[in-house]
Short mmCIF file of N, CA and C in Angstrom, two decimals:
data_model
loop_
_atom_site.label_atom_id
_atom_site.label_comp_id
_atom_site.label_asym_id
_atom_site.label_seq_id
_atom_site.Cartn_x
_atom_site.Cartn_y
_atom_site.Cartn_z
N UNK A 709 117.94 109.85 90.72
CA UNK A 709 117.45 108.38 91.19
C UNK A 709 117.63 108.22 92.55
N UNK A 710 116.71 107.69 93.23
CA UNK A 710 117.44 107.91 95.13
C UNK A 710 118.55 106.26 94.74
N UNK A 711 119.18 106.58 96.50
CA UNK A 711 119.79 106.04 96.14
C UNK A 711 119.90 104.64 96.83
N UNK A 712 119.35 104.62 98.17
CA UNK A 712 118.75 103.69 98.82
C UNK A 712 117.36 102.92 98.72
N UNK A 713 117.49 101.82 99.28
CA UNK A 713 116.43 100.96 98.96
C UNK A 713 115.28 102.03 99.12
N UNK A 714 114.99 102.01 100.75
CA UNK A 714 113.88 102.90 101.16
C UNK A 714 113.56 104.09 99.98
N UNK A 715 114.20 104.99 100.07
CA UNK A 715 113.84 106.10 98.61
C UNK A 715 113.53 105.85 98.17
N UNK A 716 113.84 104.29 97.05
CA UNK A 716 113.87 103.87 95.64
C UNK A 716 112.42 103.35 95.52
N UNK A 717 111.52 102.81 96.96
CA UNK A 717 110.72 102.37 97.49
C UNK A 717 109.79 103.77 97.47
N UNK A 718 110.17 104.61 98.39
CA UNK A 718 109.40 106.05 98.49
C UNK A 718 108.91 106.81 96.86
N UNK A 719 109.98 106.79 96.33
CA UNK A 719 109.52 107.36 94.67
C UNK A 719 108.64 106.43 93.96
N UNK A 720 108.90 105.14 94.49
CA UNK A 720 107.63 104.39 93.73
C UNK A 720 106.41 104.93 93.94
N UNK A 721 106.29 104.88 95.65
CA UNK A 721 104.67 104.68 95.32
C UNK A 721 104.45 106.54 95.05
N UNK A 722 105.28 107.23 95.56
CA UNK A 722 104.76 109.01 94.92
C UNK A 722 104.39 108.94 93.69
N UNK A 723 105.32 107.89 92.98
CA UNK A 723 104.68 108.32 91.48
C UNK A 723 103.03 107.47 91.80
N UNK A 724 102.99 106.22 91.97
CA UNK A 724 101.87 105.34 91.59
C UNK A 724 100.76 106.75 92.45
N UNK A 725 100.82 107.01 93.69
CA UNK A 725 100.24 108.02 94.29
C UNK A 725 100.20 109.07 93.09
N UNK A 726 100.58 109.88 92.76
CA UNK A 726 100.55 111.02 92.19
C UNK A 726 99.29 110.93 90.80
N UNK A 727 99.87 109.27 90.08
CA UNK A 727 98.95 108.91 88.65
C UNK A 727 97.58 108.77 89.22
N UNK A 728 97.20 108.19 90.57
CA UNK A 728 96.35 107.90 91.34
C UNK A 728 95.10 109.06 91.67
N UNK A 729 95.76 110.45 91.84
CA UNK A 729 95.43 111.17 92.01
C UNK A 729 94.74 112.17 90.87
N UNK A 730 95.78 112.30 89.87
CA UNK A 730 95.52 112.74 88.66
C UNK A 730 94.25 112.05 88.33
N UNK A 731 94.49 111.04 88.18
CA UNK A 731 92.64 110.29 87.40
C UNK A 731 91.76 111.03 88.78
N UNK A 732 92.12 110.47 89.69
CA UNK A 732 90.74 111.32 90.84
C UNK A 732 90.59 113.30 90.28
N UNK A 733 91.16 113.77 90.23
CA UNK A 733 91.14 115.16 89.87
C UNK A 733 90.20 115.20 88.35
N UNK A 734 90.64 114.03 87.96
CA UNK A 734 90.20 114.24 86.20
C UNK A 734 88.49 113.67 86.17
N UNK A 735 88.63 113.21 87.11
CA UNK A 735 87.22 111.87 87.67
C UNK A 735 86.01 113.45 88.13
N UNK A 736 86.85 114.21 88.87
CA UNK A 736 86.32 115.74 89.32
C UNK A 736 85.75 116.53 88.18
N UNK A 737 87.33 116.75 87.51
CA UNK A 737 86.44 117.70 86.39
C UNK A 737 85.42 117.30 85.54
N UNK A 738 85.23 115.86 85.12
CA UNK A 738 84.11 115.09 84.71
C UNK A 738 82.73 115.42 84.69
N UNK A 739 82.52 115.66 86.18
CA UNK A 739 81.54 115.88 87.07
C UNK A 739 80.88 117.33 86.93
N UNK A 740 81.94 118.32 86.71
CA UNK A 740 81.85 119.68 87.03
C UNK A 740 81.80 120.16 85.80
N UNK A 741 82.54 119.23 84.79
CA UNK A 741 81.34 119.53 83.22
C UNK A 741 80.12 119.17 82.90
N UNK A 742 79.85 118.02 83.87
CA UNK A 742 78.58 117.48 82.81
C UNK A 742 77.33 118.85 84.14
N UNK A 743 77.79 118.99 84.87
CA UNK A 743 76.69 120.33 85.61
C UNK A 743 76.60 121.27 84.15
N UNK A 744 77.74 121.74 84.26
CA UNK A 744 77.99 122.99 83.76
C UNK A 744 77.00 123.09 82.48
N UNK A 745 77.28 121.44 81.44
CA UNK A 745 76.53 121.30 80.19
C UNK A 745 75.58 121.31 80.62
N UNK A 746 74.87 120.94 81.57
CA UNK A 746 73.73 120.83 81.82
C UNK A 746 72.89 122.26 82.13
N UNK A 747 73.61 123.09 83.14
CA UNK A 747 73.27 124.44 83.44
C UNK A 747 72.80 125.32 82.35
N UNK A 748 73.96 124.64 81.09
CA UNK A 748 74.17 125.62 79.36
C UNK A 748 73.07 124.94 78.93
N UNK A 749 72.58 124.04 79.13
CA UNK A 749 70.72 123.39 78.45
C UNK A 749 69.48 124.16 78.87
N UNK A 750 70.07 124.92 79.93
CA UNK A 750 68.65 125.58 80.61
C UNK A 750 67.73 125.32 81.19
N UNK A 751 68.14 123.30 81.88
CA UNK A 751 67.30 122.62 82.80
C UNK A 751 67.71 122.74 83.73
N UNK A 752 67.44 123.20 84.34
CA UNK A 752 67.09 123.32 85.77
C UNK A 752 67.17 121.85 86.34
N UNK A 753 65.85 121.13 86.26
CA UNK A 753 66.19 119.76 87.01
C UNK A 753 67.11 118.90 86.47
N UNK A 754 67.71 118.65 85.22
CA UNK A 754 68.92 117.84 84.69
C UNK A 754 70.14 118.49 85.49
N UNK A 755 70.79 119.72 85.55
CA UNK A 755 71.33 120.39 85.88
C UNK A 755 71.58 120.02 87.78
N UNK A 756 70.46 120.36 88.58
CA UNK A 756 69.80 119.94 89.83
C UNK A 756 70.16 118.31 90.39
N UNK A 757 69.97 117.42 89.08
CA UNK A 757 70.70 116.15 89.15
C UNK A 757 72.30 115.81 88.93
N UNK A 758 72.37 116.38 87.77
CA UNK A 758 74.14 116.49 87.48
C UNK A 758 75.22 117.17 89.04
N UNK A 759 74.55 118.35 89.50
CA UNK A 759 75.19 118.74 91.22
C UNK A 759 75.01 117.54 92.44
N UNK A 760 73.66 116.78 91.93
CA UNK A 760 73.77 115.73 93.29
C UNK A 760 74.60 114.65 93.12
N UNK A 761 74.88 114.66 91.48
CA UNK A 761 75.38 113.43 91.31
C UNK A 761 77.00 113.55 91.59
N UNK A 762 77.19 114.92 91.47
CA UNK A 762 78.58 115.59 91.15
C UNK A 762 79.38 116.08 92.60
N UNK A 763 78.64 116.36 93.16
CA UNK A 763 78.54 116.76 95.19
C UNK A 763 79.23 115.72 95.58
N UNK A 764 78.64 114.10 96.05
CA UNK A 764 79.64 113.76 97.09
C UNK A 764 80.81 113.69 96.34
N UNK A 765 81.04 113.12 95.22
CA UNK A 765 82.25 112.35 94.88
C UNK A 765 83.54 113.48 94.82
N UNK A 766 83.04 114.83 94.66
CA UNK A 766 84.07 116.30 94.88
C UNK A 766 83.98 115.28 96.49
N UNK A 767 83.23 115.55 97.30
CA UNK A 767 83.50 115.64 98.73
C UNK A 767 84.46 114.29 98.87
N UNK A 768 84.24 113.49 98.51
CA UNK A 768 84.89 112.40 98.75
C UNK A 768 86.80 112.39 98.31
N UNK A 769 86.60 113.02 96.98
CA UNK A 769 87.54 113.03 96.57
C UNK A 769 88.88 114.18 97.34
N UNK A 770 88.37 115.37 98.25
CA UNK A 770 88.58 116.38 98.77
C UNK A 770 88.89 115.50 100.00
N UNK A 771 88.50 114.98 100.91
CA UNK A 771 88.31 113.97 102.20
C UNK A 771 89.92 113.01 101.82
N UNK A 772 90.04 112.94 100.48
CA UNK A 772 91.28 111.83 100.44
C UNK A 772 92.50 112.58 99.70
N UNK A 773 92.12 113.71 100.13
CA UNK A 773 93.22 114.97 99.15
C UNK A 773 94.30 115.22 98.15
N UNK A 774 93.33 114.46 97.44
CA UNK A 774 93.61 115.19 95.51
C UNK A 774 93.32 116.17 95.36
N UNK A 775 92.58 116.71 96.32
CA UNK A 775 91.71 117.83 96.36
C UNK A 775 91.87 118.83 97.40
N UNK A 776 92.31 119.73 97.21
CA UNK A 776 91.65 120.46 99.33
C UNK A 776 90.18 120.30 99.23
N UNK A 777 90.57 120.77 100.62
CA UNK A 777 88.65 120.95 100.58
C UNK A 777 88.41 122.19 100.47
N UNK A 778 89.02 123.29 100.47
CA UNK A 778 88.67 124.58 100.00
C UNK A 778 88.25 124.50 98.82
N UNK A 779 88.97 124.35 97.85
CA UNK A 779 88.54 124.21 95.68
C UNK A 779 87.86 123.12 95.78
N UNK A 780 87.10 122.69 96.77
CA UNK A 780 85.90 121.58 96.98
C UNK A 780 85.16 122.46 96.85
N UNK A 781 85.06 122.86 98.41
CA UNK A 781 83.68 123.66 98.21
C UNK A 781 83.58 125.35 97.91
N UNK A 782 84.53 125.10 96.78
CA UNK A 782 84.45 126.90 96.23
C UNK A 782 83.38 126.37 94.70
N UNK A 783 84.39 124.81 94.57
CA UNK A 783 83.74 124.42 93.59
C UNK A 783 81.89 123.87 93.62
N UNK A 784 81.91 123.58 94.38
CA UNK A 784 80.65 123.50 94.52
C UNK A 784 79.83 124.74 94.60
N UNK A 785 80.43 125.75 95.77
CA UNK A 785 79.46 127.43 95.77
C UNK A 785 79.59 127.75 94.26
N UNK A 786 80.47 127.62 93.37
CA UNK A 786 80.02 127.96 92.46
C UNK A 786 79.19 127.56 91.55
N UNK A 787 79.02 126.42 91.49
CA UNK A 787 77.93 125.60 90.48
C UNK A 787 76.48 126.27 91.34
N UNK A 788 76.89 125.65 92.48
CA UNK A 788 75.01 125.68 93.46
C UNK A 788 74.75 127.60 92.89
N UNK A 789 75.39 128.16 93.03
CA UNK A 789 75.44 129.77 92.43
C UNK A 789 74.72 130.02 91.46
N UNK A 790 75.56 129.08 90.33
CA UNK A 790 75.07 128.81 89.05
C UNK A 790 73.25 129.08 88.52
N UNK A 791 73.06 127.38 89.66
CA UNK A 791 72.49 126.40 89.48
C UNK A 791 71.22 127.56 89.74
N UNK A 792 70.92 127.79 91.48
CA UNK A 792 70.00 129.12 91.85
C UNK A 792 69.85 130.11 90.55
N UNK A 793 70.87 131.07 89.79
CA UNK A 793 70.00 131.76 89.36
C UNK A 793 69.74 131.49 87.66
N UNK A 794 69.67 129.91 87.41
CA UNK A 794 69.15 129.15 86.69
C UNK A 794 67.62 129.28 87.12
N UNK A 795 67.39 129.28 87.89
CA UNK A 795 65.76 129.13 88.54
C UNK A 795 65.59 130.18 88.68
N UNK A 796 65.84 130.98 89.09
CA UNK A 796 65.47 132.65 89.14
C UNK A 796 64.88 133.31 87.61
#
């Protein structure tokens, strides 16, 4: 356990931040799962709608550093690739 008052406060803040970031990452995973589910049904329009809803959420969480920007780009790229393959 932290000894000084400042270290105790930083530990509390870090724990709060960890919980919040975990929640944000979970939200991203939920949106990604919705897109994947839409892709698996084979409906291109539904998949595009789900992707358009997921894209700003992924970007927003990446901007807040709960998810790295490169990982966000990789997720979006892979989803978009699967949607394009569905259309072809």
